């Protein structure tokens, strides 16, 4: 039995240097399942209705930062919220959940 997984890297270009720099900045996600495409935003002003908006990606950038960004100016006592989208691999089964692991 072999263990395997995939890593997604949000890099500026597909060069060795850009990929390495993105990994050092932790601009990554990983899966042991299908090869999905992930968008991940964090901020303090997301509402449940934002994801149902056809322009949720625009709201993701306007109300927070993408996975490679730093959340700053946090209101005291307010926890961040996340806007996450995962697009399944067309050759694999459906996605049944997204698990966020805080490191």
mmCIF file with all atom_site columns, N, CA, C and O in Angstrom, residues 43-47 50 63 71-82:
data_model
loop_
_atom_site.group_PDB
_atom_site.id
_atom_site.type_symbol
_atom_site.label_atom_id
_atom_site.label_alt_id
_atom_site.label_comp_id
_atom_site.label_asym_id
_atom_site.label_entity_id
_atom_site.label_seq_id
_atom_site.pdbx_PDB_ins_code
_atom_site.Cartn_x
_atom_site.Cartn_y
_atom_site.Cartn_z
_atom_site.occupancy
_atom_site.B_iso_or_equiv
_atom_site.pdbx_formal_charge
_atom_site.auth_seq_id
_atom_site.auth_comp_id
_atom_site.auth_asym_id
_atom_site.auth_atom_id
_atom_site.pdbx_PDB_model_num
ATOM 1  N N  . UNK A 1 43 ? -11.644 36.827 6.312  1.00 0.00 ? 43 UNK A N  1
ATOM 2  C CA . UNK A 1 43 ? -11.929 38.206 6.687  1.00 0.00 ? 43 UNK A CA 1
ATOM 3  C C  . UNK A 1 43 ? -12.868 38.249 7.873  1.00 0.00 ? 43 UNK A C  1
ATOM 4  O O  . UNK A 1 43 ? -13.163 37.236 8.501  1.00 0.00 ? 43 UNK A O  1
ATOM 5  N N  . UNK A 1 44 ? -13.383 39.434 8.164  1.00 0.00 ? 44 UNK A N  1
ATOM 6  C CA . UNK A 1 44 ? -14.253 39.616 9.327  1.00 0.00 ? 44 UNK A CA 1
ATOM 7  C C  . UNK A 1 44 ? -15.657 40.060 8.946  1.00 0.00 ? 44 UNK A C  1
ATOM 8  O O  . UNK A 1 44 ? -16.491 40.277 9.816  1.00 0.00 ? 44 UNK A O  1
ATOM 9  N N  . UNK A 1 45 ? -15.938 40.202 7.666  1.00 0.00 ? 45 UNK A N  1
ATOM 10 C CA . UNK A 1 45 ? -17.230 40.771 7.259  1.00 0.00 ? 45 UNK A CA 1
ATOM 11 C C  . UNK A 1 45 ? -18.024 39.886 6.310  1.00 0.00 ? 45 UNK A C  1
ATOM 12 O O  . UNK A 1 45 ? -18.929 40.357 5.639  1.00 0.00 ? 45 UNK A O  1
ATOM 13 N N  . UNK A 1 46 ? -17.704 38.610 6.209  1.00 0.00 ? 46 UNK A N  1
ATOM 14 C CA . UNK A 1 46 ? -18.462 37.732 5.322  1.00 0.00 ? 46 UNK A CA 1
ATOM 15 C C  . UNK A 1 46 ? -19.794 37.352 5.957  1.00 0.00 ? 46 UNK A C  1
ATOM 16 O O  . UNK A 1 46 ? -19.888 37.152 7.156  1.00 0.00 ? 46 UNK A O  1
ATOM 17 N N  . UNK A 1 47 ? -20.819 37.248 5.116  1.00 0.00 ? 47 UNK A N  1
ATOM 18 C CA . UNK A 1 47 ? -22.140 36.791 5.541  1.00 0.00 ? 47 UNK A CA 1
ATOM 19 C C  . UNK A 1 47 ? -22.467 35.507 4.789  1.00 0.00 ? 47 UNK A C  1
ATOM 20 O O  . UNK A 1 47 ? -21.910 35.239 3.721  1.00 0.00 ? 47 UNK A O  1
ATOM 21 N N  . UNK A 1 50 ? -23.173 35.716 1.087  1.00 0.00 ? 50 UNK A N  1
ATOM 22 C CA . UNK A 1 50 ? -22.101 36.071 0.144  1.00 0.00 ? 50 UNK A CA 1
ATOM 23 C C  . UNK A 1 50 ? -21.756 34.918 -0.794 1.00 0.00 ? 50 UNK A C  1
ATOM 24 O O  . UNK A 1 50 ? -21.470 35.124 -1.960 1.00 0.00 ? 50 UNK A O  1
ATOM 25 N N  . UNK A 1 63 ? -14.018 41.907 0.635  1.00 0.00 ? 63 UNK A N  1
ATOM 26 C CA . UNK A 1 63 ? -14.293 41.840 2.073  1.00 0.00 ? 63 UNK A CA 1
ATOM 27 C C  . UNK A 1 63 ? -13.193 41.161 2.880  1.00 0.00 ? 63 UNK A C  1
ATOM 28 O O  . UNK A 1 63 ? -13.292 41.068 4.098  1.00 0.00 ? 63 UNK A O  1
ATOM 29 N N  . UNK A 1 71 ? -4.576  38.415 7.299  1.00 0.00 ? 71 UNK A N  1
ATOM 30 C CA . UNK A 1 71 ? -5.732  39.124 7.852  1.00 0.00 ? 71 UNK A CA 1
ATOM 31 C C  . UNK A 1 71 ? -5.200  40.107 8.879  1.00 0.00 ? 71 UNK A C  1
ATOM 32 O O  . UNK A 1 71 ? -4.464  39.749 9.784  1.00 0.00 ? 71 UNK A O  1
ATOM 33 N N  . UNK A 1 72 ? -5.555  41.370 8.711  1.00 0.00 ? 72 UNK A N  1
ATOM 34 C CA . UNK A 1 72 ? -5.103  42.389 9.655  1.00 0.00 ? 72 UNK A CA 1
ATOM 35 C C  . UNK A 1 72 ? -6.299  43.243 10.065 1.00 0.00 ? 72 UNK A C  1
ATOM 36 O O  . UNK A 1 72 ? -7.409  43.070 9.575  1.00 0.00 ? 72 UNK A O  1
ATOM 37 N N  . UNK A 1 73 ? -6.061  44.178 10.953 1.00 0.00 ? 73 UNK A N  1
ATOM 38 C CA . UNK A 1 73 ? -7.101  45.074 11.465 1.00 0.00 ? 73 UNK A CA 1
ATOM 39 C C  . UNK A 1 73 ? -8.277  44.294 12.036 1.00 0.00 ? 73 UNK A C  1
ATOM 40 O O  . UNK A 1 73 ? -9.428  44.613 11.785 1.00 0.00 ? 73 UNK A O  1
ATOM 41 N N  . UNK A 1 74 ? -7.971  43.269 12.826 1.00 0.00 ? 74 UNK A N  1
ATOM 42 C CA . UNK A 1 74 ? -9.045  42.459 13.382 1.00 0.00 ? 74 UNK A CA 1
ATOM 43 C C  . UNK A 1 74 ? -9.768  43.207 14.484 1.00 0.00 ? 74 UNK A C  1
ATOM 44 O O  . UNK A 1 74 ? -9.143  43.792 15.357 1.00 0.00 ? 74 UNK A O  1
ATOM 45 N N  . UNK A 1 75 ? -11.101 43.222 14.410 1.00 0.00 ? 75 UNK A N  1
ATOM 46 C CA . UNK A 1 75 ? -11.881 43.833 15.488 1.00 0.00 ? 75 UNK A CA 1
ATOM 47 C C  . UNK A 1 75 ? -11.709 43.021 16.766 1.00 0.00 ? 75 UNK A C  1
ATOM 48 O O  . UNK A 1 75 ? -11.706 41.789 16.717 1.00 0.00 ? 75 UNK A O  1
ATOM 49 N N  . UNK A 1 76 ? -11.558 43.687 17.866 1.00 0.00 ? 76 UNK A N  1
ATOM 50 C CA . UNK A 1 76 ? -11.315 42.990 19.121 1.00 0.00 ? 76 UNK A CA 1
ATOM 51 C C  . UNK A 1 76 ? -12.486 42.080 19.471 1.00 0.00 ? 76 UNK A C  1
ATOM 52 O O  . UNK A 1 76 ? -13.643 42.486 19.441 1.00 0.00 ? 76 UNK A O  1
ATOM 53 N N  . UNK A 1 77 ? -12.168 40.834 19.755 1.00 0.00 ? 77 UNK A N  1
ATOM 54 C CA . UNK A 1 77 ? -13.183 39.872 20.154 1.00 0.00 ? 77 UNK A CA 1
ATOM 55 C C  . UNK A 1 77 ? -13.961 39.250 19.010 1.00 0.00 ? 77 UNK A C  1
ATOM 56 O O  . UNK A 1 77 ? -14.872 38.475 19.255 1.00 0.00 ? 77 UNK A O  1
ATOM 57 N N  . UNK A 1 78 ? -13.634 39.579 17.780 1.00 0.00 ? 78 UNK A N  1
ATOM 58 C CA . UNK A 1 78 ? -14.372 39.029 16.638 1.00 0.00 ? 78 UNK A CA 1
ATOM 59 C C  . UNK A 1 78 ? -13.503 38.006 15.917 1.00 0.00 ? 78 UNK A C  1
ATOM 60 O O  . UNK A 1 78 ? -12.373 38.287 15.547 1.00 0.00 ? 78 UNK A O  1
ATOM 61 N N  . UNK A 1 79 ? -14.047 36.817 15.733 1.00 0.00 ? 79 UNK A N  1
ATOM 62 C CA . UNK A 1 79 ? -13.315 35.752 15.048 1.00 0.00 ? 79 UNK A CA 1
ATOM 63 C C  . UNK A 1 79 ? -13.434 35.933 13.537 1.00 0.00 ? 79 UNK A C  1
ATOM 64 O O  . UNK A 1 79 ? -14.452 36.416 13.041 1.00 0.00 ? 79 UNK A O  1
ATOM 65 N N  . UNK A 1 80 ? -12.424 35.546 12.793 1.00 0.00 ? 80 UNK A N  1
ATOM 66 C CA . UNK A 1 80 ? -12.521 35.651 11.338 1.00 0.00 ? 80 UNK A CA 1
ATOM 67 C C  . UNK A 1 80 ? -13.513 34.643 10.769 1.00 0.00 ? 80 UNK A C  1
ATOM 68 O O  . UNK A 1 80 ? -13.794 33.612 11.387 1.00 0.00 ? 80 UNK A O  1
ATOM 69 N N  . UNK A 1 81 ? -14.030 34.948 9.609  1.00 0.00 ? 81 UNK A N  1
ATOM 70 C CA . UNK A 1 81 ? -14.882 34.028 8.865  1.00 0.00 ? 81 UNK A CA 1
ATOM 71 C C  . UNK A 1 81 ? -14.210 33.737 7.538  1.00 0.00 ? 81 UNK A C  1
ATOM 72 O O  . UNK A 1 81 ? -13.314 34.466 7.108  1.00 0.00 ? 81 UNK A O  1
ATOM 73 N N  . UNK A 1 82 ? -14.651 32.670 6.889  1.00 0.00 ? 82 UNK A N  1
ATOM 74 C CA . UNK A 1 82 ? -14.002 32.236 5.661  1.00 0.00 ? 82 UNK A CA 1
ATOM 75 C C  . UNK A 1 82 ? -15.022 32.035 4.551  1.00 0.00 ? 82 UNK A C  1
ATOM 76 O O  . UNK A 1 82 ? -16.156 31.631 4.803  1.00 0.00 ? 82 UNK A O  1
#
